[in-house]
mmCIF file of C-alpha atoms and ligand atoms in Angstrom:
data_model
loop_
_atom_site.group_PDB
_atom_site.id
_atom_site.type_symbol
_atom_site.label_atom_id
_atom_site.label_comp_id
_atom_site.label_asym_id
_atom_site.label_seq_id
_atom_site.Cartn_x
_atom_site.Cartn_y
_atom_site.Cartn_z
ATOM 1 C CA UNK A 27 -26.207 -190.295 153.724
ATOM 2 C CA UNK A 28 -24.320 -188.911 151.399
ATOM 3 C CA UNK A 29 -24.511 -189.283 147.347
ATOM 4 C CA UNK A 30 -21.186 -190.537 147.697
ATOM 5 C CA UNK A 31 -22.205 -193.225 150.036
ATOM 6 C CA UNK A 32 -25.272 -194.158 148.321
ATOM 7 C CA UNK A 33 -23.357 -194.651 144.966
ATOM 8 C CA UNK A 34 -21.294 -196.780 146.577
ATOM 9 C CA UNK A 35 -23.962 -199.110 148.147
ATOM 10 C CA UNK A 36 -26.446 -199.103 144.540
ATOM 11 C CA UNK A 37 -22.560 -200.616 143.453
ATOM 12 C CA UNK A 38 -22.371 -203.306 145.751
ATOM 13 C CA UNK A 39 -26.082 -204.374 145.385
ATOM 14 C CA UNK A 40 -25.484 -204.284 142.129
ATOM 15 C CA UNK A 41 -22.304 -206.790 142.612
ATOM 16 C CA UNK A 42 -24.422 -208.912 144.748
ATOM 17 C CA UNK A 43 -27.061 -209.175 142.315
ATOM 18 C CA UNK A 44 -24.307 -210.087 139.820
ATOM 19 C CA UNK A 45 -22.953 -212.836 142.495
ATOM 20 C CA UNK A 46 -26.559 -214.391 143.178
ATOM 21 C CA UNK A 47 -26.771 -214.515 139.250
ATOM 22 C CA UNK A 48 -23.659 -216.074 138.957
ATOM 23 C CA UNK A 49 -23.801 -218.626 141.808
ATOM 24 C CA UNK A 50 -27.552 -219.249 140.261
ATOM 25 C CA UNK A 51 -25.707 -220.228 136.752
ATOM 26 C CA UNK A 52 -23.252 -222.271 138.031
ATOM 27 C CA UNK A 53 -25.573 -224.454 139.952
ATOM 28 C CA UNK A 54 -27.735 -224.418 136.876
ATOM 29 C CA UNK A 55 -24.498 -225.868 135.062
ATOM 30 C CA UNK A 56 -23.774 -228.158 137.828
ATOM 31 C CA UNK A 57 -27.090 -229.511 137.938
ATOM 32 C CA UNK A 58 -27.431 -229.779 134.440
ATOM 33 C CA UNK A 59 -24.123 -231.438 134.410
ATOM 34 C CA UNK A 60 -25.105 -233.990 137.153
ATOM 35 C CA UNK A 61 -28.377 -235.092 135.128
ATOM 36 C CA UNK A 62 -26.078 -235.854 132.127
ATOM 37 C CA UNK A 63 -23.855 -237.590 134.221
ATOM 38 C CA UNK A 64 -27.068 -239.883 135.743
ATOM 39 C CA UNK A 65 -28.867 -240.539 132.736
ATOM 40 C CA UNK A 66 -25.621 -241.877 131.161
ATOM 41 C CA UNK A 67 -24.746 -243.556 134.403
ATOM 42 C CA UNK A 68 -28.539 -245.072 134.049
ATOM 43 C CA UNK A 69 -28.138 -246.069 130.745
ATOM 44 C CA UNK A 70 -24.689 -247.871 131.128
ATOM 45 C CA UNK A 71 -25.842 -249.887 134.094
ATOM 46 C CA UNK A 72 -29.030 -250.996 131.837
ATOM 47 C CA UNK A 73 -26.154 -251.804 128.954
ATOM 48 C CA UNK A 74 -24.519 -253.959 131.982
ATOM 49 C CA UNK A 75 -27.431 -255.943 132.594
ATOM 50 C CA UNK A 76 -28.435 -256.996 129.049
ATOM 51 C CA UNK A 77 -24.228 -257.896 128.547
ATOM 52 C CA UNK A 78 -24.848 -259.877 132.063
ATOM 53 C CA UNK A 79 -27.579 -261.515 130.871
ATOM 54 C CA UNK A 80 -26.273 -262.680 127.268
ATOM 55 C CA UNK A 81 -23.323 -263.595 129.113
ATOM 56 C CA UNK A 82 -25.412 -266.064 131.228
ATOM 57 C CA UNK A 83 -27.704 -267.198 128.235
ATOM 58 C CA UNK A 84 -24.192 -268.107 126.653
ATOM 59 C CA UNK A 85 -23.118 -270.252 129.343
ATOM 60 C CA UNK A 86 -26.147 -271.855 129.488
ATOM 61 C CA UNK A 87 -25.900 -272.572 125.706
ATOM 62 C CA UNK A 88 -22.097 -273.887 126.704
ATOM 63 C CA UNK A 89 -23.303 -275.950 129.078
ATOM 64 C CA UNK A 90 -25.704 -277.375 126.919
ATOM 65 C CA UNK A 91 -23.646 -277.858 124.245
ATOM 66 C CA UNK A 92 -21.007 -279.585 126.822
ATOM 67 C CA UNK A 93 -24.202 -282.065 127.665
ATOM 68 C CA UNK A 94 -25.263 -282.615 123.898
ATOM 69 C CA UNK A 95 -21.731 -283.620 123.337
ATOM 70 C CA UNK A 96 -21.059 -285.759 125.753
ATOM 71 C CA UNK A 97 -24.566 -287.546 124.776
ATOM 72 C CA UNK A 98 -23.060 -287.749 121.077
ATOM 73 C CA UNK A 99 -20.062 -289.520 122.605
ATOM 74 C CA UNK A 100 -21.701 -291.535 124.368
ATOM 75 C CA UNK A 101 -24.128 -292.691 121.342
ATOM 76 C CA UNK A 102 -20.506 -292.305 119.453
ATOM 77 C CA UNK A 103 -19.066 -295.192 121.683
ATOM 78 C CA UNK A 104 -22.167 -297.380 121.401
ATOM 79 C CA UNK A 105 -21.647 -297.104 117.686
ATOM 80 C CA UNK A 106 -18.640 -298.226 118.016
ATOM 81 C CA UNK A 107 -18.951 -301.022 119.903
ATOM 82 C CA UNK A 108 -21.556 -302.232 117.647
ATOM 83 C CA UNK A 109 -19.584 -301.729 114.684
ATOM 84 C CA UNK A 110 -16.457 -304.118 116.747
ATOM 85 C CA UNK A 111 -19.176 -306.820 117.690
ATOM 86 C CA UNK A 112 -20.097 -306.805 113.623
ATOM 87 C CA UNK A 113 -16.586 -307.031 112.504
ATOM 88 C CA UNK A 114 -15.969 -310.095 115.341
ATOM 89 C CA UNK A 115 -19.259 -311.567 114.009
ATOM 90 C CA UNK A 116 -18.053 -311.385 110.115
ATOM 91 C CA UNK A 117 -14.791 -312.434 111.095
ATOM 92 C CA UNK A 118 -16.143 -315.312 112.301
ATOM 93 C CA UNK A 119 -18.077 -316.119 109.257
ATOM 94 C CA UNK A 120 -15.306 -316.055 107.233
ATOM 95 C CA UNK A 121 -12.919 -318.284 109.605
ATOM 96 C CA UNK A 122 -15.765 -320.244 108.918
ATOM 97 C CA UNK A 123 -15.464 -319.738 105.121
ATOM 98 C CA UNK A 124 -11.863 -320.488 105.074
ATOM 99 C CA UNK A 125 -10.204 -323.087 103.054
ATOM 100 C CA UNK A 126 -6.970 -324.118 103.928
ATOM 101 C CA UNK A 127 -5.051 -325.634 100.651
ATOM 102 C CA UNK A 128 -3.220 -327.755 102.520
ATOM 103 C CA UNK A 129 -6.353 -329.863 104.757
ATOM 104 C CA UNK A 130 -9.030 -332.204 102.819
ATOM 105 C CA UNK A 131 -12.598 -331.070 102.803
ATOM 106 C CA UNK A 132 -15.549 -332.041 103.995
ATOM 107 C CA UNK A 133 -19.090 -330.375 102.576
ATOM 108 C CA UNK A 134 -21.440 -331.736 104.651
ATOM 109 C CA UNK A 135 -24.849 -331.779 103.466
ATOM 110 C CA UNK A 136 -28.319 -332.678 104.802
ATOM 111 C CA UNK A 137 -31.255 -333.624 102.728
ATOM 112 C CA UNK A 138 -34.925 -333.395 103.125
ATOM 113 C CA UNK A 139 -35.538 -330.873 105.493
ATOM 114 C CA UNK A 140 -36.453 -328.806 107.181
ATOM 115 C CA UNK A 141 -37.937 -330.753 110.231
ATOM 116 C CA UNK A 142 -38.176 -330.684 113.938
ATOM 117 C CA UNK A 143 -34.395 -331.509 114.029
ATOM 118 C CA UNK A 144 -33.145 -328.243 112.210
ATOM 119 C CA UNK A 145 -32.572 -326.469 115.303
ATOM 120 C CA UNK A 146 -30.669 -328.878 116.705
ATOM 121 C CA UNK A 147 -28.647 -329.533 113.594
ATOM 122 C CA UNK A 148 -28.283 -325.510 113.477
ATOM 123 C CA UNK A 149 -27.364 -325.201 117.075
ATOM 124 C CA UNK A 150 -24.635 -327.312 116.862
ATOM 125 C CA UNK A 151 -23.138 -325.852 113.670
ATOM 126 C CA UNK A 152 -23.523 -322.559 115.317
ATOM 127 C CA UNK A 153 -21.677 -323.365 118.379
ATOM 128 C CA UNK A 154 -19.097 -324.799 116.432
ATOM 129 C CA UNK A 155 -18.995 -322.188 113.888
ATOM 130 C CA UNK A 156 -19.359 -324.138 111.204
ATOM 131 C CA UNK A 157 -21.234 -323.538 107.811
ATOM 132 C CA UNK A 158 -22.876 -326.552 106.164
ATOM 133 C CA UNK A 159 -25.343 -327.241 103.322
ATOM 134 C CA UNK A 160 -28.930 -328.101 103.513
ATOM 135 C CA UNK A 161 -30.694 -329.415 100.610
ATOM 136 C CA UNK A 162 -34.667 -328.908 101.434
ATOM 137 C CA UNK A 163 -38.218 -329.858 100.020
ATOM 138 C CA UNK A 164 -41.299 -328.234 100.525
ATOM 139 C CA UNK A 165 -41.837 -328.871 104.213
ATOM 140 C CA UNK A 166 -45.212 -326.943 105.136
ATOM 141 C CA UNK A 167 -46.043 -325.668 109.146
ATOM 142 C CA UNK A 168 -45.200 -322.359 111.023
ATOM 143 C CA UNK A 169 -41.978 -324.162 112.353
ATOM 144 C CA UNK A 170 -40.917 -324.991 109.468
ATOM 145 C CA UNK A 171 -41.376 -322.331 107.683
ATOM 146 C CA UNK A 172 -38.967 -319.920 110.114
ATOM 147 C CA UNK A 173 -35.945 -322.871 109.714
ATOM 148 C CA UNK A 174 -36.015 -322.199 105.707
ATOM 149 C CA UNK A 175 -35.010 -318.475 106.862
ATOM 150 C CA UNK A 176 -32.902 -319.410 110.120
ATOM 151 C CA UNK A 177 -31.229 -321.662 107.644
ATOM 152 C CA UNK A 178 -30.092 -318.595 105.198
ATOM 153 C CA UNK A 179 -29.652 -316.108 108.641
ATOM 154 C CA UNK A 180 -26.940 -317.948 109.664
ATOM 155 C CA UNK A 181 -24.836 -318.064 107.020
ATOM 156 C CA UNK A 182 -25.658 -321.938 105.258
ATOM 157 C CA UNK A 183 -25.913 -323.247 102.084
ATOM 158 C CA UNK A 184 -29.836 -323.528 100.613
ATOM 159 C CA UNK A 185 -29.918 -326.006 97.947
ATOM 160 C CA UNK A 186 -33.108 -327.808 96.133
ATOM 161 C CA UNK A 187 -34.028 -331.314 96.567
ATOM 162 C CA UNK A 188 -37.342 -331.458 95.041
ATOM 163 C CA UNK A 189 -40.310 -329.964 96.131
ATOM 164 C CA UNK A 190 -42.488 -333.196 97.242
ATOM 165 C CA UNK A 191 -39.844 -335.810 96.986
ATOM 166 C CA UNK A 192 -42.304 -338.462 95.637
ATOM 167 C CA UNK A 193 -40.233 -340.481 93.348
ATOM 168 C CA UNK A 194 -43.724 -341.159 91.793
ATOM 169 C CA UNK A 195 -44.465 -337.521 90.953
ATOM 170 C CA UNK A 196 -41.097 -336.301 90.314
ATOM 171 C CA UNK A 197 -39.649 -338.295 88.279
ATOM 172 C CA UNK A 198 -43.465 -339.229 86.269
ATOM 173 C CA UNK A 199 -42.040 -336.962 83.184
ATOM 174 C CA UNK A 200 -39.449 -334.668 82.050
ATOM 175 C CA UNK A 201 -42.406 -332.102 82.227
ATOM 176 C CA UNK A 202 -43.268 -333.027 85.584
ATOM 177 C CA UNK A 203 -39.583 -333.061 87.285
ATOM 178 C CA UNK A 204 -39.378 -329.425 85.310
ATOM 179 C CA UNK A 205 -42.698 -328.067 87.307
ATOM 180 C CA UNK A 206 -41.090 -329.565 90.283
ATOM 181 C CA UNK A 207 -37.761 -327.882 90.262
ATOM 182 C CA UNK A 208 -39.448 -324.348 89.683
ATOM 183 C CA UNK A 209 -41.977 -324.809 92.796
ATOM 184 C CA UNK A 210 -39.237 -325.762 94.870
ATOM 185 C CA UNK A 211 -37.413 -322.947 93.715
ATOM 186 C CA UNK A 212 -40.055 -320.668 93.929
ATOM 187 C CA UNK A 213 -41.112 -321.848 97.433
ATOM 188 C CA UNK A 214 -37.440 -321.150 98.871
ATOM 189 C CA UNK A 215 -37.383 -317.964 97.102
ATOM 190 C CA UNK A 216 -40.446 -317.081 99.165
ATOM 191 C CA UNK A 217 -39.703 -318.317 102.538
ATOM 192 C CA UNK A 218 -36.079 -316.914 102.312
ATOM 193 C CA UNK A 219 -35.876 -314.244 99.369
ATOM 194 C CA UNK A 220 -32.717 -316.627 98.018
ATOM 195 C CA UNK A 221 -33.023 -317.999 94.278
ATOM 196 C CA UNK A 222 -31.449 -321.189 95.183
ATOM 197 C CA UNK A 223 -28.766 -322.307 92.565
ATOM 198 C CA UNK A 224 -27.720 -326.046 93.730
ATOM 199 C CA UNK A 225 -29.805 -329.178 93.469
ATOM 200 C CA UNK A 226 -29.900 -332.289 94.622
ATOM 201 C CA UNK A 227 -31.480 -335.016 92.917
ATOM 202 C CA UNK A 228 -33.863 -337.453 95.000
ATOM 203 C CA UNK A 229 -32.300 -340.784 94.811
ATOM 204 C CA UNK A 230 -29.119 -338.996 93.292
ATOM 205 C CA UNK A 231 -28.007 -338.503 89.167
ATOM 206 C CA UNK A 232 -27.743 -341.778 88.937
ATOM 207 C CA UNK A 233 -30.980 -343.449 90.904
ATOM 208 C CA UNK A 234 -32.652 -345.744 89.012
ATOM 209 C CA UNK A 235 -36.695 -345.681 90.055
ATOM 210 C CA UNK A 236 -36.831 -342.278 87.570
ATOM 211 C CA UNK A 237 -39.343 -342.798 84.116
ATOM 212 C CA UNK A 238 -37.342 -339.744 82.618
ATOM 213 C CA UNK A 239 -33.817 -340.843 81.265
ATOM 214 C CA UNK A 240 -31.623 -339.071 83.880
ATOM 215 C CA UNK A 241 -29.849 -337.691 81.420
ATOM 216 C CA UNK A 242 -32.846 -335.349 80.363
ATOM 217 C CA UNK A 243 -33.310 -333.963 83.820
ATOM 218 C CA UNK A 244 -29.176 -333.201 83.906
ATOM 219 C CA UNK A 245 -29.566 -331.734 80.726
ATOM 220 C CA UNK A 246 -32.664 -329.238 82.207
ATOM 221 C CA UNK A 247 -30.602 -328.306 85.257
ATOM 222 C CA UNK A 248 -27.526 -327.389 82.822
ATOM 223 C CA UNK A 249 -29.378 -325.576 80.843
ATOM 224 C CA UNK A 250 -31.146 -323.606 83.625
ATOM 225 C CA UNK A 251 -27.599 -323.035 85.540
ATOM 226 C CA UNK A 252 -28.127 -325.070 88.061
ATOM 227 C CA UNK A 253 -25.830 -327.037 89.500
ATOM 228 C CA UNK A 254 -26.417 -330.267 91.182
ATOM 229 C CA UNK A 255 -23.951 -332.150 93.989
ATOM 230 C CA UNK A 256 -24.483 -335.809 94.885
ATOM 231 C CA UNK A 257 -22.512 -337.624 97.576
ATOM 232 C CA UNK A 258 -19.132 -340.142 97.790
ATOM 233 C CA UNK A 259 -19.745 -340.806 101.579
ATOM 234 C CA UNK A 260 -22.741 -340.802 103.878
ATOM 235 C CA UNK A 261 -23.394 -341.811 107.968
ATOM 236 C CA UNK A 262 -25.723 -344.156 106.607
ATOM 237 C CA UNK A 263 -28.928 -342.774 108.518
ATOM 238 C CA UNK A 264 -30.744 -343.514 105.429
ATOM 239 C CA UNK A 265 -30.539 -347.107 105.039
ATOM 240 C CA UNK A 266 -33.526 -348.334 106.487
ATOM 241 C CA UNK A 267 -31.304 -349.725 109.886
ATOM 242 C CA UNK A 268 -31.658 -347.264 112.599
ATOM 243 C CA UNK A 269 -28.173 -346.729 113.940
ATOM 244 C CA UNK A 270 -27.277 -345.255 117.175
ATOM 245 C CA UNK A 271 -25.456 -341.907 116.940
ATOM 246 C CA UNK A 272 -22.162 -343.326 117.618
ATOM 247 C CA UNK A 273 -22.164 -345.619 115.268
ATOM 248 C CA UNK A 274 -23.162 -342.913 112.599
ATOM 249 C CA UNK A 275 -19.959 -341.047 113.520
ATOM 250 C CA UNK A 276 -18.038 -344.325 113.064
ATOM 251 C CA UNK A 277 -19.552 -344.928 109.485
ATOM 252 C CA UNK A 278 -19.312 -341.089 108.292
ATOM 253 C CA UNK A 279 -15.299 -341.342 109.801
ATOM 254 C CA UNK A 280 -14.911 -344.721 107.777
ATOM 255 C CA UNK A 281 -16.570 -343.517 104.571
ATOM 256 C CA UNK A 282 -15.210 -339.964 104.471
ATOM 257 C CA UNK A 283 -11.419 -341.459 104.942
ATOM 258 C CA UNK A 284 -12.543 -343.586 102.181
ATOM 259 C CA UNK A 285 -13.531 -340.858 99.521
ATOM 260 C CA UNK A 286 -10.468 -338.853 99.288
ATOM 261 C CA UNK A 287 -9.942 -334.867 100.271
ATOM 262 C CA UNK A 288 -12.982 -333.602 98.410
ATOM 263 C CA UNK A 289 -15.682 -335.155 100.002
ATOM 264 C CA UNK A 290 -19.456 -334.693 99.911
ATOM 265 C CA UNK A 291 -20.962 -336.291 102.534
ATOM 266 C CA UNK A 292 -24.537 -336.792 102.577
ATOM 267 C CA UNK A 293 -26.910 -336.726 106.017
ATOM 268 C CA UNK A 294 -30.766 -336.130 106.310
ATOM 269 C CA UNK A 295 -32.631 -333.791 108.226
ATOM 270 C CA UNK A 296 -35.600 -335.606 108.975
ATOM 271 C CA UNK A 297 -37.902 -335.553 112.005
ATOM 272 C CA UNK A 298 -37.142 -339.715 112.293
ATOM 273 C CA UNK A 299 -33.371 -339.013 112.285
ATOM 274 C CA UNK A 300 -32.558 -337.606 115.750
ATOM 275 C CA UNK A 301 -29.618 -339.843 116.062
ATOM 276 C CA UNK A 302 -28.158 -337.687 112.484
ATOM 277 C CA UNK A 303 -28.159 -334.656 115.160
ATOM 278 C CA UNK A 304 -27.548 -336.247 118.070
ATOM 279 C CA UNK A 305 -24.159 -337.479 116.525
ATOM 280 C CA UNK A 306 -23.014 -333.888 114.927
ATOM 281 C CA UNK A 307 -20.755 -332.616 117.941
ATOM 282 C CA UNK A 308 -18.893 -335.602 118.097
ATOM 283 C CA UNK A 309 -18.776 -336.035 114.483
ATOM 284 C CA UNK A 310 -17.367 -332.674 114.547
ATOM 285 C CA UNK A 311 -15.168 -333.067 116.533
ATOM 286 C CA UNK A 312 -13.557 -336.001 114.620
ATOM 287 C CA UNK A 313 -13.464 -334.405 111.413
ATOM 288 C CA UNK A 314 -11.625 -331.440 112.620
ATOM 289 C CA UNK A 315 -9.089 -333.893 115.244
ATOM 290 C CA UNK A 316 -8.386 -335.719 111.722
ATOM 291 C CA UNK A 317 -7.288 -332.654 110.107
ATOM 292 C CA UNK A 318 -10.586 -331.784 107.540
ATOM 293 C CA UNK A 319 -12.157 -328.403 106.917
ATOM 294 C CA UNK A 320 -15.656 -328.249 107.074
ATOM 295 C CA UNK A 321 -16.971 -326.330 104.092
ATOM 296 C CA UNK A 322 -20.392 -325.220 102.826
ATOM 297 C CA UNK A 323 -21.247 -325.539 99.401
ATOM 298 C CA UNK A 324 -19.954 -322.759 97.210
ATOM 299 C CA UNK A 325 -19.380 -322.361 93.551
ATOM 300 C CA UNK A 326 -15.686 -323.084 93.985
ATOM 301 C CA UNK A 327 -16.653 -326.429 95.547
ATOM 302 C CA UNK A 328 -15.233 -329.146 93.095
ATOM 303 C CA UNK A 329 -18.400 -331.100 91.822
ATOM 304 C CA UNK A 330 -19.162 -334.875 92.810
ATOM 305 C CA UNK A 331 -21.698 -335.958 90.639
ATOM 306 C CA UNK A 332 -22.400 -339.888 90.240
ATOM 307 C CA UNK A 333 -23.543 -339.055 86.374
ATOM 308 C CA UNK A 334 -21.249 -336.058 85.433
ATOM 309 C CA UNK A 335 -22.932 -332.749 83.843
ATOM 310 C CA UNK A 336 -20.234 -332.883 80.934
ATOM 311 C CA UNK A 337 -21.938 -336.444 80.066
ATOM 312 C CA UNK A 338 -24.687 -334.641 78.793
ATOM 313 C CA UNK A 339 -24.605 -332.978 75.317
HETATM 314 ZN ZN1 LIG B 428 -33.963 -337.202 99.979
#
């Protein structure tokens, strides 16, 4: 071999090194390049997964939220409905309270009670939707007690008629029929949380079995702003004849045509007088075929007093 020759193959040995060195440096690059290229592949998928999985925790939320509103809709509607039944049931109330100018009145009122006959008396009102005014004493007894409040509940009158209704005790002194209107005040406050403001005198303003001069009891009442109502007609249950309850209808229809267009008419709701509320639905139904409204006692109601409050200085 000839220097020449081996010249020429040191070159290409060289060249070859050279070429393995190259080839060695690209795949170096190539490789390196291809690790980039996973790791950021690696990290993008794990970027992937946490947006999948906040996109799934935010339709869960959605379709929660979708649920909690269509609960609050729901309890929406309910409210609602409520709020309708309310407005029919005070609409009512005040149909009831409505006085037409052009009809007579009648206030009808029933004295002594509570007693066993309450609910029925109530009952019928109720049915009829009709507001009345009951004039009570201290009647004592579980039952009893609830009627003071069922009374108030639904919308009647409470007014005073004494608190033990013994003429006796009463009426014994102008000290004595004081006491008495404050227990019987007091008692109806407590079974009913209403400071009653109308009275009704036992035996009326103008009775005549009272050892106080009438006039000193009117006098107390006006001066303790309460007002007090007696009566132009009545059904006659008190009388001492027991009437059937037909023929109480026919005397309350004769003696309310009788007293005008402001009439007081005066009933008792005591556990002897069934027949007073056996008669109410027909007796209701006559007043309103002869053209009355049926009124409870209010402060607009013009007063019928047998001894007038102005009488008194
Ligand atoms: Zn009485």
């Amino acid at each position: 071999m000839t220097r020449q020759e081996e010249r020429i193959r040191a070159r290409r040995r060289q060249r070859r090194r050279q070429a393995r060195m190259v080839r060695r440096v690209v795949f170096g690059v190539c490789l390196f390049i291809i690790l980039i290229l996973c790791i950021y592949g690696h990290h993008n998928h794990k970027r992937v997964l946490s947006l999948q999985s906040e996109i799934d925790r935010l339709e869960q939320q959605l379709k929660k939220s979708k649920s909690d509103s269509n609960d609050l809709k729901k309890q929406l509607d309910e409210l609602q409905k409520e709020l309708e039944q309310k407005q029919q049931e005070l609409d009512k109330k005040e149909a009831a309270l409505y006085d037409d100018p052009n009809k007579p009145n009648v206030y009808m009122t029933f004295d002594d009670g509570p007693s066993s006959n309450t609910d029925t008396i109530l009952d019928t009102l109720a049915a009829n939707n009709i507001r009345a005014t009951f004039f009570c004493i201290a009647q004592k007894g579980e039952a009893n007690e609830k009627r003071y409040q069922r009374i108030v509940n639904e919308g009647h009158t409470i007014g005073m008629h004494s608190y033990t209704h013994e003429y006796g005790t009463v009426y014994a002194s102008l000290e004595s029929f004081e006491q008495d209107v404050t227990q019987i005040s007091d008692y109806i406050f407590q079974m009913t949380g209403v400071r009653p403001k109308y009275y009704r005198f036992p035996g009326g303003s103008s009775n005549t079995v009272s050892k106080v001069p009438m006039k000193e009891c009117i006098r107390y009442l006006n001066q303790s702003g309460l007002t007090y109502f007696d009566w132009n007609a009545q059904n006659d249950d008190a009388t001492g004849k027991s009437y059937t309850a037909s023929q109480l209808v026919e005397h309350a229809m004769k003696n309310v045509k009788m007293a005008g267009d402001n009439v007081v008419l005066l009933m008792h709701d005591e556990q002897t007088k069934t027949a007073t509320a056996e008669a109410l639905p027909t007796l209701i139904k006559r007043l309103k075929n002869a053209g009355y409204d049926i009124l409870p006692i209010t402060d607009k109601t013009p007063l019928v007093q047998h001894v007038s409050k102005d009488s008194v200085s």
